Short mmCIF file of C-alpha atoms in Angstrom, two decimals:
data_model
loop_
_atom_site.label_atom_id
_atom_site.label_comp_id
_atom_site.label_asym_id
_atom_site.label_seq_id
_atom_site.Cartn_x
_atom_site.Cartn_y
_atom_site.Cartn_z
CA MET A 87 -20.82 -3.27 -8.77
CA THR A 88 -23.14 -1.08 -6.73
CA MET A 89 -22.41 2.40 -5.41
CA LEU A 90 -24.38 3.35 -2.32
CA VAL A 91 -24.73 6.97 -1.25
CA SER A 92 -25.28 6.14 2.41
CA LEU A 93 -24.92 3.28 4.83
CA ALA A 94 -26.59 2.75 8.19
CA THR A 95 -24.04 2.87 11.00
CA PHE A 96 -24.09 1.56 14.55
CA PRO A 97 -21.92 2.65 17.48
CA ALA A 98 -19.02 0.56 18.74
CA CYS A 99 -17.63 -0.42 22.13
CA GLY A 100 -15.85 2.50 23.75
CA GLN A 101 -17.78 5.02 21.66
CA THR A 102 -21.54 5.53 21.88
CA ASP A 103 -23.14 2.06 21.69
CA PRO A 104 -25.51 2.09 24.70
CA SER A 105 -25.34 -1.71 25.07
CA LEU A 106 -21.58 -1.57 25.56
CA THR A 107 -20.97 1.80 27.18
CA ALA A 108 -20.82 0.31 30.66
CA ALA A 109 -18.57 -2.50 29.47
CA ARG A 110 -15.78 -0.59 27.79
CA ASP A 111 -13.11 -1.35 30.42
CA TYR A 112 -10.79 -4.17 29.37
CA SER A 113 -9.11 -6.64 31.69
CA LEU A 114 -6.95 -9.74 31.31
CA ARG A 115 -7.76 -12.47 33.83
CA ASP A 116 -6.76 -16.13 33.81
CA GLY A 117 -5.84 -16.11 30.13
CA THR A 118 -9.02 -14.35 28.95
CA LEU A 119 -9.29 -10.80 27.65
CA TRP A 120 -12.55 -9.24 28.80
CA CYS A 121 -14.42 -6.16 27.63
CA GLY A 122 -16.59 -5.64 30.69
CA THR A 123 -18.47 -8.93 30.97
CA ARG A 124 -17.78 -10.03 27.40
CA ALA A 125 -14.96 -12.50 26.78
CA VAL A 126 -13.05 -11.29 23.71
CA LEU A 127 -10.00 -13.59 23.48
CA GLN A 128 -9.39 -16.84 25.32
CA ASN A 129 -6.37 -19.07 26.04
CA ILE A 130 -3.93 -16.13 26.03
CA PRO A 131 -0.47 -17.19 27.29
CA SER A 132 1.13 -15.67 30.37
CA GLY A 133 3.60 -13.57 28.34
CA PHE A 134 0.90 -11.00 27.54
CA THR A 135 -0.14 -7.99 29.59
CA ILE A 136 -2.58 -5.22 28.73
CA VAL A 137 -1.77 -1.56 28.08
CA ASN A 138 -4.74 0.77 28.41
CA ASP A 139 -5.90 2.83 25.45
CA PRO A 140 -6.41 6.45 26.58
CA THR A 141 -9.01 6.97 23.85
CA ARG A 142 -11.01 3.99 25.19
CA ALA A 143 -11.60 2.65 21.69
CA GLY A 144 -9.96 -0.65 22.63
CA VAL A 145 -6.92 -2.04 24.40
CA PHE A 146 -3.30 -2.86 23.60
CA LEU A 147 -1.60 -6.18 24.30
CA LYS A 148 2.09 -6.27 25.16
CA LEU A 149 4.12 -9.41 24.56
CA THR A 150 7.25 -10.15 26.59
CA VAL A 151 9.39 -13.26 25.99
CA THR A 152 12.22 -14.65 28.07
CA HIS A 153 15.10 -14.59 25.60
CA SER A 154 16.14 -11.69 23.40
CA SER A 155 15.93 -12.53 19.69
CA ALA A 156 15.48 -11.00 16.23
CA ARG A 157 12.41 -13.19 15.74
CA ILE A 158 9.90 -14.03 18.44
CA GLU A 159 6.76 -16.14 18.30
CA SER A 160 3.90 -16.75 20.71
CA ALA A 161 0.48 -18.29 20.70
CA LEU A 162 -2.22 -15.62 21.06
CA GLY A 163 -5.34 -17.65 21.79
CA THR A 164 -8.74 -17.79 20.15
CA VAL A 165 -11.55 -15.34 19.42
CA THR A 166 -14.48 -16.18 21.68
CA ASN A 167 -17.38 -17.69 19.68
CA LEU A 168 -15.85 -16.79 16.32
CA ARG A 169 -18.32 -17.30 13.48
CA ARG A 170 -16.29 -15.95 10.57
CA PHE A 171 -13.57 -13.44 9.80
CA THR A 172 -12.15 -11.21 7.11
CA SER A 173 -8.52 -10.12 6.99
CA SER A 174 -5.71 -8.56 4.98
CA HIS A 175 -2.38 -10.36 4.69
CA ARG A 176 0.73 -10.03 2.58
CA ASP A 177 1.35 -12.87 0.19
CA GLU A 178 4.57 -11.16 -0.92
CA PRO A 179 6.43 -8.19 0.59
CA TRP A 180 4.78 -5.54 -1.55
CA TRP A 181 1.07 -6.34 -1.60
CA MET A 182 -1.78 -7.36 0.65
CA VAL A 183 -4.68 -9.59 -0.33
CA PRO A 184 -7.93 -10.29 1.54
CA ALA A 185 -8.76 -13.66 3.08
CA ALA A 186 -12.00 -14.81 4.68
CA GLY A 187 -12.69 -17.88 6.78
CA ARG A 188 -14.46 -19.39 9.77
CA THR A 189 -11.67 -20.70 12.03
CA GLU A 190 -8.40 -19.32 13.36
CA GLY A 191 -6.55 -22.07 11.52
CA GLU A 192 -7.49 -20.40 8.22
CA VAL A 193 -5.77 -17.11 9.09
CA ARG A 194 -2.92 -16.64 6.65
CA PRO A 195 0.70 -15.84 7.54
CA GLU A 196 1.63 -12.14 7.46
CA THR A 197 -1.87 -11.02 8.43
CA GLN A 198 -1.74 -7.29 9.23
CA TRP A 199 -5.43 -6.80 10.10
CA LEU A 200 -8.21 -9.17 11.14
CA LEU A 201 -11.88 -8.53 11.79
CA GLY A 202 -13.89 -11.34 13.34
CA GLU A 203 -17.64 -11.69 13.69
CA THR A 204 -18.97 -13.64 16.67
CA ASP A 205 -22.05 -15.80 17.02
CA ALA A 206 -23.72 -12.86 18.79
CA GLY A 207 -23.14 -10.62 15.76
CA GLU A 208 -20.48 -8.47 17.42
CA CYS A 209 -17.17 -7.66 15.76
CA VAL A 210 -13.69 -8.21 17.20
CA MET A 211 -10.85 -6.32 15.55
CA LEU A 212 -7.23 -7.49 15.93
CA VAL A 213 -4.47 -5.23 14.61
CA PRO A 214 -0.83 -6.34 14.89
CA LEU A 215 1.49 -3.38 15.45
CA MET A 216 5.12 -2.34 15.38
CA ASP A 217 7.10 -1.49 18.49
CA GLY A 218 10.77 -0.61 18.68
CA PRO A 219 12.61 -2.76 16.11
CA PHE A 220 9.78 -5.31 15.82
CA VAL A 221 6.99 -5.66 13.28
CA PHE A 222 4.29 -8.06 14.48
CA THR A 223 1.96 -10.15 12.32
CA LEU A 224 -0.76 -12.72 12.87
CA SER A 225 -1.15 -16.23 11.51
CA GLY A 226 -3.34 -19.21 12.28
CA GLU A 227 -2.67 -22.65 13.71
CA ALA A 228 -4.92 -25.60 14.49
CA ASN A 229 -5.32 -24.53 18.14
CA GLY A 230 -5.62 -20.76 17.62
CA LEU A 231 -3.84 -17.62 16.54
CA LYS A 232 -0.10 -17.02 16.59
CA LEU A 233 1.77 -13.73 16.87
CA THR A 234 5.19 -13.28 15.26
CA GLY A 235 7.59 -10.38 15.72
CA GLU A 236 10.57 -9.76 13.43
CA THR A 237 13.35 -7.21 13.08
CA ALA A 238 14.83 -8.56 9.78
CA ASP A 239 18.34 -8.11 11.16
CA PRO A 240 20.02 -10.82 13.31
CA ALA A 241 22.00 -8.11 15.07
CA VAL A 242 18.84 -6.26 16.16
CA THR A 243 17.13 -8.16 18.96
CA GLY A 244 14.62 -7.65 21.73
CA THR A 245 12.18 -9.36 24.07
CA GLY A 246 8.92 -8.02 22.63
CA GLY A 247 6.77 -4.94 22.81
CA VAL A 248 3.25 -3.60 22.43
CA ALA A 249 2.21 -6.00 19.71
CA MET A 250 -1.55 -5.77 19.23
CA PHE A 251 -4.57 -3.49 19.32
CA VAL A 252 -7.90 -5.15 20.13
CA SER A 253 -11.40 -3.73 20.09
CA ILE A 254 -14.99 -5.02 20.13
CA GLY A 255 -18.16 -3.43 18.79
CA THR A 256 -21.05 -3.74 16.37
CA ASP A 257 -20.09 -1.31 13.58
CA PRO A 258 -16.84 -2.33 11.87
CA TYR A 259 -16.44 1.02 10.09
CA ALA A 260 -16.78 3.02 13.31
CA MET A 261 -14.37 0.56 14.95
CA ALA A 262 -11.81 1.17 12.21
CA ASP A 263 -12.19 4.92 12.55
CA ALA A 264 -11.82 4.96 16.33
CA GLY A 265 -9.18 2.23 16.34
CA ALA A 266 -6.99 4.03 13.82
CA SER A 267 -7.01 7.16 15.97
CA ALA A 268 -6.02 5.08 19.00
CA VAL A 269 -3.23 3.30 17.13
CA MET A 270 -1.74 6.47 15.68
CA LYS A 271 -1.93 8.24 19.03
CA HIS A 272 -0.03 5.30 20.50
CA LEU A 273 2.57 4.91 17.74
CA ARG A 274 3.22 8.62 17.10
CA THR A 275 4.90 7.73 13.82
CA GLY A 276 2.58 9.29 11.26
CA LYS A 277 -0.83 10.80 10.68
CA LEU A 278 -4.28 9.63 9.74
CA ARG A 279 -5.44 10.04 6.15
CA GLN A 280 -7.88 12.80 7.04
CA GLN A 281 -5.09 14.78 8.71
CA LYS A 282 -3.01 14.92 5.51
CA PRO A 283 -3.75 16.75 2.25
CA LEU A 284 -4.20 14.79 -0.94
CA PRO A 285 -1.85 15.74 -3.79
CA ASP A 286 -3.54 17.82 -6.48
CA PHE A 287 -3.11 15.23 -9.22
CA VAL A 288 -5.73 12.90 -7.73
CA ASN A 289 -8.37 15.21 -9.18
CA TYR A 290 -6.94 15.02 -12.72
CA PHE A 291 -7.64 12.29 -15.25
CA GLY A 292 -4.34 10.61 -16.04
CA TRP A 293 -2.49 8.41 -18.49
CA CYS A 294 0.28 6.04 -17.37
CA THR A 295 2.69 4.69 -19.98
CA TRP A 296 3.18 1.25 -18.39
CA ASP A 297 0.69 -1.09 -20.09
CA SER A 298 1.07 0.89 -23.30
CA PHE A 299 4.81 0.42 -23.77
CA TYR A 300 6.21 -1.25 -20.64
CA LYS A 301 9.96 -0.65 -20.41
CA GLU A 302 10.21 0.26 -24.11
CA VAL A 303 8.74 3.71 -23.53
CA SER A 304 10.37 6.60 -25.42
CA ALA A 305 9.87 10.30 -26.07
CA ASP A 306 8.29 9.54 -29.47
CA LYS A 307 5.90 7.00 -27.94
CA VAL A 308 4.81 9.49 -25.28
CA ARG A 309 3.90 11.93 -28.05
CA THR A 310 1.99 9.22 -29.93
CA GLY A 311 0.04 8.28 -26.83
CA LEU A 312 -0.93 11.85 -25.94
CA GLN A 313 -1.95 12.56 -29.54
CA SER A 314 -4.24 9.52 -29.50
CA PHE A 315 -6.15 10.92 -26.52
CA ALA A 316 -6.32 14.39 -28.08
CA THR A 317 -7.80 12.96 -31.28
CA GLY A 318 -10.67 11.49 -29.27
CA GLY A 319 -11.26 14.71 -27.36
CA VAL A 320 -10.34 13.49 -23.86
CA LYS A 321 -6.97 14.94 -22.85
CA PRO A 322 -5.29 13.71 -19.65
CA PRO A 323 -3.96 16.57 -17.47
CA LEU A 324 -1.86 13.96 -15.61
CA LEU A 325 0.99 12.04 -17.27
CA ILE A 326 2.79 9.24 -15.42
CA LEU A 327 6.04 8.25 -17.14
CA ASP A 328 6.55 4.76 -15.80
CA ASP A 329 9.52 2.37 -15.78
CA GLY A 330 11.85 2.46 -18.80
CA TRP A 331 13.10 6.06 -18.85
CA GLN A 332 16.01 5.62 -16.41
CA ASP A 333 19.64 4.78 -17.11
CA TYR A 334 20.34 1.31 -15.73
CA LYS A 335 22.40 -1.75 -16.54
CA LYS A 336 22.41 -5.45 -15.75
CA MET A 337 25.08 -6.48 -13.27
CA PRO A 338 27.13 -9.71 -13.37
CA THR A 339 25.04 -10.98 -10.43
CA GLY A 340 21.85 -10.67 -12.52
CA GLU A 341 20.10 -7.61 -11.12
CA GLU A 342 19.53 -4.28 -12.89
CA ARG A 343 20.96 -1.25 -11.11
CA LEU A 344 20.73 2.50 -11.59
CA VAL A 345 23.91 3.92 -13.11
CA SER A 346 23.02 7.59 -13.61
CA LEU A 347 20.70 10.26 -12.27
CA SER A 348 20.04 11.31 -15.88
CA PRO A 349 17.50 9.62 -18.19
CA ASN A 350 18.73 7.02 -20.66
CA GLN A 351 20.34 8.40 -23.79
CA GLU A 352 18.81 6.02 -26.31
CA ARG A 353 15.13 6.84 -25.81
CA PHE A 354 15.15 10.22 -24.04
CA GLY A 355 18.45 11.77 -25.10
CA GLY A 356 19.64 12.00 -21.50
CA ASP A 357 17.10 14.74 -20.71
CA LEU A 358 13.38 14.66 -19.85
CA ALA A 359 12.91 18.40 -20.37
CA PRO A 360 11.88 18.16 -24.07
CA THR A 361 9.30 15.46 -23.32
CA VAL A 362 7.91 17.38 -20.35
CA ARG A 363 7.75 20.56 -22.42
CA LEU A 364 6.00 18.73 -25.27
CA ALA A 365 3.40 17.28 -22.89
CA LYS A 366 2.65 20.59 -21.21
CA GLU A 367 2.77 22.92 -24.19
CA ASP A 368 1.30 20.78 -26.97
CA PHE A 369 -1.15 18.62 -24.99
CA LYS A 370 -1.95 20.79 -21.96
CA VAL A 371 -0.68 18.27 -19.40
CA ARG A 372 -0.59 19.96 -15.98
CA VAL A 373 1.30 17.40 -13.89
CA VAL A 374 4.08 15.03 -14.97
CA LEU A 375 5.04 12.24 -12.57
CA VAL A 376 7.97 9.93 -13.22
CA TRP A 377 8.62 6.47 -11.85
CA HIS A 378 11.57 5.29 -9.82
CA ALA A 379 12.14 2.52 -7.30
CA PHE A 380 12.52 3.09 -3.56
CA MET A 381 16.16 1.96 -3.79
CA GLY A 382 16.80 3.70 -7.12
CA TYR A 383 16.03 0.78 -9.41
CA TRP A 384 14.85 -2.83 -9.01
CA GLY A 385 18.37 -3.95 -8.10
CA GLY A 386 19.29 -0.74 -6.33
CA VAL A 387 22.18 1.58 -7.20
CA ASP A 388 25.53 0.84 -8.83
CA GLY A 389 27.97 2.31 -6.31
CA ASN A 390 30.80 2.46 -8.84
CA ALA A 391 28.76 4.49 -11.30
CA LEU A 392 27.22 6.67 -8.57
CA PRO A 393 29.86 7.17 -5.85
CA GLY A 394 29.22 9.23 -2.76
CA TYR A 395 26.23 7.32 -1.39
CA ASP A 396 28.15 4.55 0.41
CA VAL A 397 26.27 1.84 -1.53
CA ARG A 398 26.37 -1.62 0.11
CA ASP A 399 25.95 -4.91 -1.74
CA VAL A 400 23.33 -6.84 0.21
CA GLY A 401 21.70 -10.18 -0.57
CA ARG A 402 17.92 -10.37 -0.40
CA SER A 403 16.68 -12.21 2.68
CA PHE A 404 12.93 -12.07 3.20
CA SER A 405 11.11 -13.45 6.22
CA PRO A 406 10.31 -17.17 6.66
CA ALA A 407 6.57 -16.48 6.28
CA ILE A 408 7.06 -14.60 3.01
CA LEU A 409 9.36 -17.32 1.69
CA LYS A 410 6.87 -20.02 2.67
CA MET A 411 4.34 -18.38 0.36
CA ASN A 412 6.94 -17.45 -2.30
CA PRO A 413 9.90 -19.85 -1.95
CA GLY A 414 12.01 -18.31 -4.71
CA LEU A 415 11.52 -14.68 -3.79
CA ASN A 416 15.11 -14.07 -2.69
CA THR A 417 16.35 -14.77 -6.21
CA ASN A 418 13.37 -14.45 -8.56
CA TRP A 419 12.63 -11.50 -10.85
CA TRP A 420 15.38 -9.01 -9.97
CA GLY A 421 18.37 -11.05 -8.87
CA HIS A 422 19.67 -11.91 -5.41
CA MET A 423 21.94 -8.91 -4.79
CA VAL A 424 20.91 -5.29 -4.28
CA GLY A 425 22.97 -2.12 -4.23
CA VAL A 426 21.58 -0.45 -1.12
CA VAL A 427 22.08 3.16 -0.11
CA PRO A 428 22.23 3.03 3.72
CA GLY A 429 19.74 4.96 5.82
CA ASP A 430 22.11 7.79 6.69
CA LYS A 431 22.75 8.56 3.00
CA ILE A 432 19.31 8.07 1.46
CA ALA A 433 18.13 11.65 2.10
CA ARG A 434 21.10 12.93 0.12
CA PHE A 435 20.37 10.48 -2.72
CA TYR A 436 16.70 11.52 -2.99
CA ASN A 437 17.61 15.21 -2.75
CA ASP A 438 20.16 14.91 -5.59
CA TYR A 439 17.81 12.86 -7.74
CA HIS A 440 14.68 14.92 -7.24
CA SER A 441 16.42 18.28 -7.66
CA ARG A 442 17.57 17.15 -11.12
CA LEU A 443 14.09 15.97 -12.04
CA LYS A 444 12.63 19.28 -10.86
CA GLN A 445 15.04 21.16 -13.12
CA GLN A 446 13.72 19.14 -16.07
CA GLY A 447 10.14 20.16 -15.35
CA VAL A 448 8.99 17.02 -13.51
CA ASP A 449 6.23 17.65 -10.95
CA GLY A 450 6.29 14.50 -8.81
CA VAL A 451 7.19 10.83 -8.52
CA LYS A 452 5.69 7.38 -8.34
CA VAL A 453 8.00 5.38 -6.08
CA ASP A 454 7.85 1.62 -6.51
CA SER A 455 9.14 -1.56 -4.86
CA GLN A 456 9.11 0.10 -1.44
CA SER A 457 8.61 -2.92 0.79
CA ALA A 458 11.55 -4.69 -0.81
CA ILE A 459 13.63 -2.71 1.68
CA GLU A 460 12.82 -5.14 4.51
CA GLY A 461 14.58 -7.93 2.61
CA VAL A 462 17.91 -6.06 2.64
CA ALA A 463 17.75 -4.65 6.18
CA ALA A 464 20.24 -7.12 7.70
CA GLY A 465 23.33 -5.24 8.78
CA LEU A 466 21.60 -1.90 8.23
CA GLY A 467 19.67 -1.58 11.49
CA GLY A 468 16.65 -3.76 10.77
CA ARG A 469 13.52 -3.20 8.75
CA VAL A 470 11.81 -0.60 10.95
CA ALA A 471 14.78 1.74 11.28
CA LEU A 472 15.82 1.40 7.63
CA THR A 473 12.30 1.88 6.28
CA ARG A 474 11.70 4.90 8.48
CA ALA A 475 14.95 6.50 7.29
CA TYR A 476 13.90 5.92 3.66
CA ARG A 477 10.36 7.18 4.33
CA LYS A 478 11.62 10.38 5.95
CA GLY A 479 14.16 11.00 3.20
CA LEU A 480 11.56 10.41 0.50
CA GLU A 481 8.77 12.49 2.02
CA ASP A 482 11.10 15.38 2.88
CA SER A 483 12.47 15.48 -0.67
CA VAL A 484 9.06 15.14 -2.33
CA ASN A 485 7.69 17.98 -0.23
CA LYS A 486 10.73 20.14 -0.96
CA TYR A 487 10.74 19.69 -4.73
CA PHE A 488 7.28 18.42 -5.72
CA ASP A 489 4.80 19.92 -3.24
CA GLY A 490 3.94 16.44 -1.92
CA ARG A 491 3.12 14.82 -5.28
CA LEU A 492 3.87 11.16 -4.58
CA ILE A 493 2.32 7.80 -5.41
CA ASN A 494 3.54 5.15 -2.97
CA CYS A 495 3.64 1.77 -4.73
CA MET A 496 4.47 -1.83 -3.80
CA ALA A 497 4.51 -0.57 -0.22
CA ASN A 498 1.92 -2.61 1.66
CA ALA A 499 4.03 -3.29 4.73
CA MET A 500 2.67 -1.63 7.85
CA GLU A 501 5.74 0.61 8.20
CA THR A 502 4.56 2.63 5.19
CA TYR A 503 0.98 2.96 6.40
CA TYR A 504 1.97 3.91 9.93
CA CYS A 505 5.14 5.92 9.20
CA SER A 506 3.99 8.37 6.51
CA PRO A 507 3.22 11.71 8.16
CA ARG A 508 3.49 13.65 4.89
CA SER A 509 2.14 11.47 2.08
CA THR A 510 -1.34 10.13 1.47
CA ASP A 511 -1.64 8.31 -1.87
CA MET A 512 -0.99 4.54 -1.78
CA ARG A 513 -1.47 1.74 -4.27
CA THR A 514 -3.43 -0.96 -2.41
CA SER A 515 -3.41 -3.95 -4.73
CA ILE A 516 -1.21 -5.74 -7.18
CA ASP A 517 -1.26 -4.35 -10.73
CA PHE A 518 -4.09 -4.30 -13.22
CA TRP A 519 -3.29 -7.31 -15.41
CA PRO A 520 -4.81 -6.84 -18.90
CA ARG A 521 -3.89 -10.39 -19.98
CA SER A 522 -5.20 -12.21 -16.86
CA PRO A 523 -8.99 -12.64 -17.07
CA GLU A 524 -9.12 -14.22 -13.62
CA SER A 525 -7.58 -11.16 -11.96
CA HIS A 526 -10.21 -8.49 -12.48
CA GLY A 527 -12.77 -9.41 -9.80
CA LYS A 528 -10.02 -10.04 -7.29
CA HIS A 529 -8.52 -6.64 -8.11
CA LEU A 530 -11.61 -4.69 -7.02
CA TYR A 531 -12.27 -6.98 -4.05
CA CYS A 532 -8.73 -6.51 -2.78
CA ASN A 533 -8.69 -2.72 -3.05
CA ALA A 534 -12.05 -2.32 -1.34
CA GLN A 535 -11.24 -4.74 1.47
CA VAL A 536 -7.80 -3.30 2.21
CA GLY A 537 -9.41 0.13 2.44
CA VAL A 538 -11.51 -0.78 5.50
CA TRP A 539 -8.59 -0.48 7.93
CA PHE A 540 -5.62 0.79 5.96
CA GLY A 541 -7.74 3.44 4.26
CA GLU A 542 -7.78 5.18 7.63
CA PHE A 543 -4.09 5.97 7.13
CA MET A 544 -3.64 6.34 3.36
CA GLN A 545 -5.89 7.06 0.38
CA PRO A 546 -6.16 3.79 -1.58
CA ASP A 547 -5.09 4.09 -5.22
CA TRP A 548 -6.76 1.33 -7.24
CA ASP A 549 -4.16 1.48 -10.05
CA MET A 550 -4.48 2.15 -13.75
CA PHE A 551 -6.77 0.26 -16.11
CA GLN A 552 -7.48 0.28 -19.86
CA SER A 553 -10.71 1.87 -21.04
CA GLY A 554 -10.82 -0.24 -24.22
CA HIS A 555 -10.27 -3.52 -22.39
CA PRO A 556 -13.19 -6.01 -22.30
CA MET A 557 -13.37 -5.38 -18.53
CA GLY A 558 -12.80 -1.63 -18.93
CA SER A 559 -16.31 -0.63 -17.78
CA PHE A 560 -16.03 -2.90 -14.73
CA HIS A 561 -12.74 -1.30 -13.72
CA ALA A 562 -14.07 2.18 -14.50
CA ALA A 563 -16.98 1.63 -12.09
CA GLY A 564 -14.51 0.57 -9.42
CA ARG A 565 -12.37 3.67 -9.90
CA ALA A 566 -15.43 5.92 -9.84
CA VAL A 567 -16.39 4.68 -6.38
CA SER A 568 -12.83 4.24 -5.06
CA GLY A 569 -12.28 7.81 -3.92
CA GLY A 570 -8.79 7.71 -5.41
CA ALA A 571 -7.11 8.86 -8.59
CA VAL A 572 -8.49 7.83 -11.98
CA TYR A 573 -5.89 7.06 -14.62
CA VAL A 574 -5.61 4.63 -17.52
CA SER A 575 -2.83 2.84 -19.37
CA ASP A 576 -4.51 2.80 -22.79
CA THR A 577 -2.37 1.93 -25.77
CA PRO A 578 -2.61 4.44 -28.63
CA GLU A 579 -5.84 4.20 -30.62
CA ALA A 580 -7.28 1.62 -28.21
CA HIS A 581 -9.60 3.80 -26.12
CA ASN A 582 -13.24 3.60 -25.20
CA PHE A 583 -14.14 7.27 -25.14
CA GLU A 584 -17.71 6.50 -24.14
CA VAL A 585 -16.38 5.05 -20.87
CA LEU A 586 -13.89 7.88 -20.39
CA ARG A 587 -16.51 10.58 -20.85
CA LYS A 588 -18.47 9.05 -17.96
CA LEU A 589 -15.45 9.58 -15.70
CA VAL A 590 -13.83 12.76 -17.00
CA LEU A 591 -15.23 16.29 -17.15
CA THR A 592 -14.46 18.63 -20.04
CA ASP A 593 -11.69 20.36 -18.08
CA GLY A 594 -9.91 17.05 -17.46
CA THR A 595 -10.89 16.69 -13.81
CA VAL A 596 -12.68 13.61 -12.50
CA LEU A 597 -15.76 13.12 -10.35
CA ARG A 598 -14.01 11.68 -7.31
CA ALA A 599 -15.90 10.32 -4.31
CA ASP A 600 -15.19 11.95 -0.95
CA ASN A 601 -14.12 9.01 1.19
CA VAL A 602 -12.63 5.53 0.72
CA GLY A 603 -14.47 2.88 -1.28
CA ARG A 604 -15.19 -0.08 1.04
CA PRO A 605 -17.34 -3.23 0.95
CA THR A 606 -20.83 -2.93 2.43
CA ARG A 607 -21.60 -4.75 5.65
CA ASP A 608 -23.51 -7.59 3.97
CA CYS A 609 -20.50 -8.70 1.91
CA LEU A 610 -17.70 -7.64 4.26
CA PHE A 611 -17.01 -11.12 5.68
CA ALA A 612 -17.36 -13.04 2.39
CA ASP A 613 -14.75 -14.00 -0.17
CA VAL A 614 -16.69 -12.61 -3.11
CA THR A 615 -14.36 -14.32 -5.59
CA ARG A 616 -15.38 -17.76 -4.31
CA GLU A 617 -18.75 -17.41 -2.59
CA PRO A 618 -22.12 -16.60 -4.23
CA VAL A 619 -22.05 -13.09 -2.74
CA LEU A 620 -22.16 -9.84 -4.73
CA LEU A 621 -19.34 -7.36 -4.13
CA LYS A 622 -20.89 -4.00 -3.26
CA VAL A 623 -18.68 -0.99 -2.69
CA PHE A 624 -19.96 2.17 -1.01
CA ASN A 625 -18.69 5.72 -0.81
CA TYR A 626 -20.08 9.23 -0.44
#
């Protein structure tokens, strides 16, 4: 792992690159998308038209089909003289992973960002978008790229929309910067990362209870964990009380649902106030975040136990592409049914929940399983409308009660990145897995790669790690260059204080880089987990 303090940059088409300045006007002629005299995409079907980008960073492609449907598909064509590509796709609803290849046929389903490199050394960036009720994604076929649009609700249909942003240039980082501004100006659904403040806790060293105790966390175990840090002389000012503190029960249909807005009686006595007070008074914790799921709990809310929110019982129904990669996802892990608070009641639910947590001394929330919402959007207006209602309700409540202290988690659908005007912190990879040796290199690779494009909208959070783990130093180096929060999930008396003291200052703050940790240009297009290429991550 190498941290670079600077990186040479080169201008991109539509910005200041002198070789392309005269060629920044895009046109679509005879199935070819041109940037001046350069052919960008070829074999584009007749259903596409171009929409000019006022910022001149690129161009938008609009897809129109003949018949209205909740799911539309179209060939997109091929990248002219493609040599290789890197991309970010979802392999399950919640997370993205990077994929690299040399042909369009290798592009994975649910691709939400693709950067190609041509034989001439130029870069072509393809960004599927959302428009109206549709979310568009890319995938690859033997004869080229395919574009798919979905609403996730059979009753919500349409004939297409502005489905893609395309740009060409020589500097992929400048292209991402300019392209993100163009996309957000077009969508008008959120803000760029640099336009939003980071929550204060990202500057504090933290401890998360998850890998320490998993769902068996208790007030006594929180005390034990904090005391273990204090004994070693590195006290975390940030405490994240993860899953296990809520009051939930297993339903006859197999899922676990929230049954109370109060903590569970057995391990927290129905009140978090004593634990919060203990953490702040005895161990000098400054910020306490608590975990909850986007829909209350993994299986949602029990409407009988919590009346007044108009809870609907909805069966999970994820998209064909997601189910192709994870065939059992509608029933695995958390049961098939979900108790869903509809969009017009979710603001009230969050307000009631967060006001109670505030009264108990809680300072913010980590909100998990967010992108699961798209799998229960049928009959509730479709995935875009339902997600946006949840996002607005969540961000409004978090800003009202917690001064914006929010970790977005399991939320790697584009709706969260593009529809979050008031939150900035976002987990960008699947969890740190202490018992999976094969996961550690992929973990850093994924976070860095996702940050190239999506880091323009949210601050990537590279997740917790364990300082005493055999790969603890490796993960610590990644967090140091990530630009995001630094927090661990050490079990009591299993710390490496030598590692922690390299990350944490004596006042409990961390030395956090100023930007987003991203792969350097020479490894950007490689799969560093499979090719003999070193992963290098740079920041400032």
